[in-house]
Short mmCIF file of C-alpha atoms in Angstrom, two decimals:
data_model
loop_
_atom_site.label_atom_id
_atom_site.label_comp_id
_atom_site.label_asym_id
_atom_site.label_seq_id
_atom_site.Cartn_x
_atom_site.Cartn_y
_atom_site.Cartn_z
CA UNK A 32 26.24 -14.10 -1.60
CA UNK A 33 24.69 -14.05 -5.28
CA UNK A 34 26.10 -10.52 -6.38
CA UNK A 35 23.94 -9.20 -9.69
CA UNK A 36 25.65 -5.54 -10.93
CA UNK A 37 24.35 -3.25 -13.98
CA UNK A 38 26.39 -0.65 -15.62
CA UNK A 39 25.10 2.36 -14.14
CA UNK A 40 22.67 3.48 -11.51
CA UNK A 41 21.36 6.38 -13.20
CA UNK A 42 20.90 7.51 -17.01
CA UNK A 43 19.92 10.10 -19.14
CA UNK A 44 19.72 9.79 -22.75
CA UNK A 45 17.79 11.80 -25.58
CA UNK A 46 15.03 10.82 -27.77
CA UNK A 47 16.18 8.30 -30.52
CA UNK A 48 19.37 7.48 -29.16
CA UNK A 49 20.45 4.12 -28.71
CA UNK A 50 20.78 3.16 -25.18
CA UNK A 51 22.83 -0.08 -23.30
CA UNK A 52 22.12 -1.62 -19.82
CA UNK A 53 24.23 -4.10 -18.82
CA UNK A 54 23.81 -6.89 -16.05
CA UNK A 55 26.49 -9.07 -14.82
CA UNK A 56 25.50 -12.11 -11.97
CA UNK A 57 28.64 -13.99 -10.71
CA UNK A 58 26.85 -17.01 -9.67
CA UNK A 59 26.81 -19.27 -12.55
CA UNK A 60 23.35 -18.92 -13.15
CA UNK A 61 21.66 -20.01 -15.70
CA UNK A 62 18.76 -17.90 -16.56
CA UNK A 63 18.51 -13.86 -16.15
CA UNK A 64 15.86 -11.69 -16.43
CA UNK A 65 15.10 -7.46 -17.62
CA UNK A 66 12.37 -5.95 -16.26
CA UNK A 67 10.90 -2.31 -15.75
CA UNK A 68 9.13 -1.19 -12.50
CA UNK A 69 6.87 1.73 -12.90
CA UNK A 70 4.92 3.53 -10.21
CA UNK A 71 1.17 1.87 -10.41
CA UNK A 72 2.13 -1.43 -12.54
CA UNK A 73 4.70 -3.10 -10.31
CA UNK A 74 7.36 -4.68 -12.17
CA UNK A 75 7.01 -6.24 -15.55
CA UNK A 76 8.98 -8.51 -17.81
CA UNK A 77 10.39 -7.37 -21.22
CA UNK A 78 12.98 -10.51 -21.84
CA UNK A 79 14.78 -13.09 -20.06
CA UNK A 80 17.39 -15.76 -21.44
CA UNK A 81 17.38 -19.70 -19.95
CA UNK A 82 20.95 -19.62 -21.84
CA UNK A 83 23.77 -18.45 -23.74
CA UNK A 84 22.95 -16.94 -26.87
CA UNK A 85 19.13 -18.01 -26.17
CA UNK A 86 16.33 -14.89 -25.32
CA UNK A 87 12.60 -15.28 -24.54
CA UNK A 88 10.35 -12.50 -25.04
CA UNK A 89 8.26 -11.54 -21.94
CA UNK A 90 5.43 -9.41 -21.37
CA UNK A 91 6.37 -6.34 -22.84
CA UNK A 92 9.52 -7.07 -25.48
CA UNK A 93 8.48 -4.09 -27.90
CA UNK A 94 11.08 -1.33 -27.92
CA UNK A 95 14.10 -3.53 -26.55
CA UNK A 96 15.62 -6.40 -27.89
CA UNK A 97 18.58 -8.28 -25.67
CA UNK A 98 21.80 -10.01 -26.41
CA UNK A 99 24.03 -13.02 -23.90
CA UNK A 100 27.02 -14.11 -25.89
CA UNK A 101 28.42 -15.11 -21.82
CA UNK A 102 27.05 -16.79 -19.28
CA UNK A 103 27.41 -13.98 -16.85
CA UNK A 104 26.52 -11.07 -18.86
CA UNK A 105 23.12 -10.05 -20.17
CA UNK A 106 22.28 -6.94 -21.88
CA UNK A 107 19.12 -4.61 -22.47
CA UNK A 108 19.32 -2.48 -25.99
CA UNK A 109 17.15 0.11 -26.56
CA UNK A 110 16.78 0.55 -30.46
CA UNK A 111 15.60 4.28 -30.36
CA UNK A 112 14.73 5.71 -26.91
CA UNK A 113 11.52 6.99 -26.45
CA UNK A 114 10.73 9.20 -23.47
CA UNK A 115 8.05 6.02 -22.93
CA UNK A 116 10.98 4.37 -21.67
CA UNK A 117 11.55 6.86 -19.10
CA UNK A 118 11.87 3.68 -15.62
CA UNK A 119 13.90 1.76 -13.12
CA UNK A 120 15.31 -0.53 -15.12
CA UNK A 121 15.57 -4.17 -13.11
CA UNK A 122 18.13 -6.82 -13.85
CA UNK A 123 17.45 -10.47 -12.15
CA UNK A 124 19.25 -13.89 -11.90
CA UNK A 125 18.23 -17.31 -10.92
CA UNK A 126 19.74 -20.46 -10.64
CA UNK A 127 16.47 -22.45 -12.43
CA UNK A 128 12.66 -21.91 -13.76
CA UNK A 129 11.47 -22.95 -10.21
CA UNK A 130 14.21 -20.98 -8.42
CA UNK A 131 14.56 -17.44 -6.59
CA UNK A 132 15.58 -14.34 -8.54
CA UNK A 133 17.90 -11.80 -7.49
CA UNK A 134 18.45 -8.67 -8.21
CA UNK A 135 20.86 -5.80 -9.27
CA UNK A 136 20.64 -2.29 -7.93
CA UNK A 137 18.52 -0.84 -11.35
CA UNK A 138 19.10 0.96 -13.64
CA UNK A 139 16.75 4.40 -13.37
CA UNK A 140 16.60 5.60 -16.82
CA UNK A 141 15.29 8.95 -18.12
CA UNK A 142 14.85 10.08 -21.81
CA UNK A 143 14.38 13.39 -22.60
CA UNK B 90 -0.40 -13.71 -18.05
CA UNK B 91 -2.00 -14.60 -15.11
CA UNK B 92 -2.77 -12.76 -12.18
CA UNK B 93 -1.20 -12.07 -8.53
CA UNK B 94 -2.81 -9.75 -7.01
CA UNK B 95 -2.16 -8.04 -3.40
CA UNK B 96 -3.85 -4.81 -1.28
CA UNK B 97 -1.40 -2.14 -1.84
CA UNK B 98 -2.13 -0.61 1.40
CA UNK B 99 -1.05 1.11 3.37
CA UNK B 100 -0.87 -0.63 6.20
CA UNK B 101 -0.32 1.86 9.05
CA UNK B 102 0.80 -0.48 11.97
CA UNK B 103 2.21 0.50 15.49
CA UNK B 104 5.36 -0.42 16.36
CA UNK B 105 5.54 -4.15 18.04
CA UNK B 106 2.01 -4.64 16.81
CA UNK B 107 1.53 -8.03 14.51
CA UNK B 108 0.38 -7.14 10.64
CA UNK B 109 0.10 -10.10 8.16
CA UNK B 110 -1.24 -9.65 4.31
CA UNK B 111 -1.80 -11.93 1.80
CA UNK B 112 -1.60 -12.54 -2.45
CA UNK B 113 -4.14 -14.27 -4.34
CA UNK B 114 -3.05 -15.98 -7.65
CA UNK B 115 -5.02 -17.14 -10.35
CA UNK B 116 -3.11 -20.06 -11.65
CA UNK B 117 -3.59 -23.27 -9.88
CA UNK B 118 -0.71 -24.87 -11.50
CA UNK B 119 1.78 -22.08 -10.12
CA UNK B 120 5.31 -24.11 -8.57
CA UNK B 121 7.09 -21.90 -6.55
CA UNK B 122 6.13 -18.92 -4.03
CA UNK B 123 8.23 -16.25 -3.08
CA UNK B 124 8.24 -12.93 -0.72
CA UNK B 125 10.46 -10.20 -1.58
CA UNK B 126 10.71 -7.14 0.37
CA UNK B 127 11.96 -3.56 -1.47
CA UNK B 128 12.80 -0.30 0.27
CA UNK B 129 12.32 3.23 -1.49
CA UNK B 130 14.33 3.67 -4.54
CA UNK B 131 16.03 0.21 -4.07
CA UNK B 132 15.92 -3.12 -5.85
CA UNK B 133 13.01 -6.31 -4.39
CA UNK B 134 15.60 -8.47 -1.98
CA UNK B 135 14.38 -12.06 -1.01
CA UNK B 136 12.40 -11.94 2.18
CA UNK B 137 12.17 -15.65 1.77
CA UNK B 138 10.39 -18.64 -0.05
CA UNK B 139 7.44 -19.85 0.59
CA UNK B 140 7.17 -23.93 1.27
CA UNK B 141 3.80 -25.81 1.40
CA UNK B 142 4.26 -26.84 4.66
CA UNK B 143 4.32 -23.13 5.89
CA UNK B 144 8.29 -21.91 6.98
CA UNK B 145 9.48 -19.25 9.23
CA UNK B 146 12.30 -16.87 9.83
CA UNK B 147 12.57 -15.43 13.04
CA UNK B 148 9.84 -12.93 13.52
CA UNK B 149 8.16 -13.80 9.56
CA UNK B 150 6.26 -16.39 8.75
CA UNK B 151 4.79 -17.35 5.06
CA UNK B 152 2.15 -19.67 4.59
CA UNK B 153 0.56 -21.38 1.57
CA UNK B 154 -2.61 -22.46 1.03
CA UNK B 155 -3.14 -23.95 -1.95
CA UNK B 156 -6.69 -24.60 -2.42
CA UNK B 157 -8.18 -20.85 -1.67
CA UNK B 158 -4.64 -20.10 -3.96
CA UNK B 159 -3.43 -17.93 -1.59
CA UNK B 160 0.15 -17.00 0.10
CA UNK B 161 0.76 -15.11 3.54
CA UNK B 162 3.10 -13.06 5.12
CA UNK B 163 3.01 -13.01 9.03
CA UNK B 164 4.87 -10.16 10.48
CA UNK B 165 5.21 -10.47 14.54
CA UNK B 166 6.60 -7.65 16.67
CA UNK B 167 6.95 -5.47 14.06
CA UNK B 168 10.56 -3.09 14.01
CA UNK B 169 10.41 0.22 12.49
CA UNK B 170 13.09 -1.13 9.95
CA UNK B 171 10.24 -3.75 8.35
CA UNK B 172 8.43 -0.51 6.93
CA UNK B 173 9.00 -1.19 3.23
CA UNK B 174 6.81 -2.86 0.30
CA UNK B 175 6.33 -6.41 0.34
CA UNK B 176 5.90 -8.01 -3.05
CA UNK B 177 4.87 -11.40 -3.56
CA UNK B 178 6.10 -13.30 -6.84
CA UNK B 179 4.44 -16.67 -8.10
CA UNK B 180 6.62 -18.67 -10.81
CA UNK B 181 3.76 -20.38 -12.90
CA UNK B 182 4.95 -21.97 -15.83
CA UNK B 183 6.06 -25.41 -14.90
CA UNK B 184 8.92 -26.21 -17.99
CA UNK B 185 10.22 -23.14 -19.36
CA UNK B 186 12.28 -20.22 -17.50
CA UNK B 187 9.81 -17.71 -17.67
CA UNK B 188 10.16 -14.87 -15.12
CA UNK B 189 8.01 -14.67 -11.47
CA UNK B 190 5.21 -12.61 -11.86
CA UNK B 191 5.29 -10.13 -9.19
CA UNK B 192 2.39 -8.56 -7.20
CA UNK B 193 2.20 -4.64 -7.26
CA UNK B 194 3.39 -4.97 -3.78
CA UNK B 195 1.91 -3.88 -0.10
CA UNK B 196 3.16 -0.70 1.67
CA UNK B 197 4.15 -1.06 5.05
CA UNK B 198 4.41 1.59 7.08
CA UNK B 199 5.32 1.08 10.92
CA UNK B 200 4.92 3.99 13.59
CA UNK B 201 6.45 4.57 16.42
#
């Protein structure tokens, strides 16, 4: 079974601090995926990575930026939190662009 | 970003009854059709792909139909367990790893 884990289930952290979410898959996959899933506008894409060391900016990158220095390992930064920010937080792998994604637990962050 | 778009529902159903919904997407190029299924509070798990030649898994069946650009989810003798949201996700980039764009999901609710 594909196993996808992040850091920590639930967070609180204040206004302007600097916050890490961390995803680990253990399926060799190549690409993984952040997203945020907010009550009225389902689940949307802030980055994803197709490989080591390589990010993609998705649909709404503003406010985060990512880093994958492993294969395994991908991880969501944000700069300054902003009580905007305030989500589930969604980490996905897949095996290829055409392929399913799976998902870890989330992440549900709140900034105060 | 294109579209995929889905009734959120609810869908009240009575136990053992048969519901099926659908998701409409805009891109006629889209590769790969998925249904995921999520529970309160928890992360989308794969319900299961969606093949062009229509597949099934035991009591679900998902159907494509590719020139009204629609998908399907058949749901026959419905459990009290299958009340959940359903979310369909449509990769459509053919090339690149983007990330499946993800319906805002349909709310199932199942009565005894």
């Amino acid at each position: 079974d594909v196993k996808v884990t992040q850091s920590s289930r639930y967070l609180v952290k204040r206004t302007g601090e600097k916050v890490f979410l961390e995803c680990v898959q253990d399926m060799d996959h190549e690409n993984m995926f952040w997203y945020r899933q907010d009550p009225g506008l389902g689940l949307r894409l802030i980055y994803f990575s197709y490989d080591v060391k390589m990010k993609e900016k998705g649909d709404i990158p503003e406010g985060y930026s990512v880093s994958r220095e492993k294969k395994e390992r991908f991880s969501l930064i944000l700069e300054s939190a902003s009580t905007n920010q305030t989500s589930m937080y969604l980490c996905a792998s897949s095996f290829g662009t055409f392929y399913e994604q799976y998902f870890g637990p989330g992440t549900r962050l709140t900034v105060t | 970003r294109k579209e995929v778009e889905q009734d959120p529902g609810p869908f009240n159903v009575p136990e053992g009854a048969t519901v099926a919904f659908n998701c409409t997407y805009s891109n006629s190029a889209s590769q790969s059709f998925f249904w995921y299924r999520q529970d309160c509070r928890k992360e989308p798990k794969l319900l299961m792909s969606v093949y062009s030649s229509g597949n099934e898994d035991g009591r679900f069946t998902a159907q494509l139909n590719r020139a009204s650009q629609y998908i399907s989810l058949l749901i026959r003798d419905s459990k009290l367990s299958d009340s959940a949201t359903y979310l369909c996700a449509v990769n459509e980039k053919g090339g690149g790893a983007d990330g499946l764009t993800f319906g805002k999901g349909t709310h199932l609710i199942i009565q005894p």
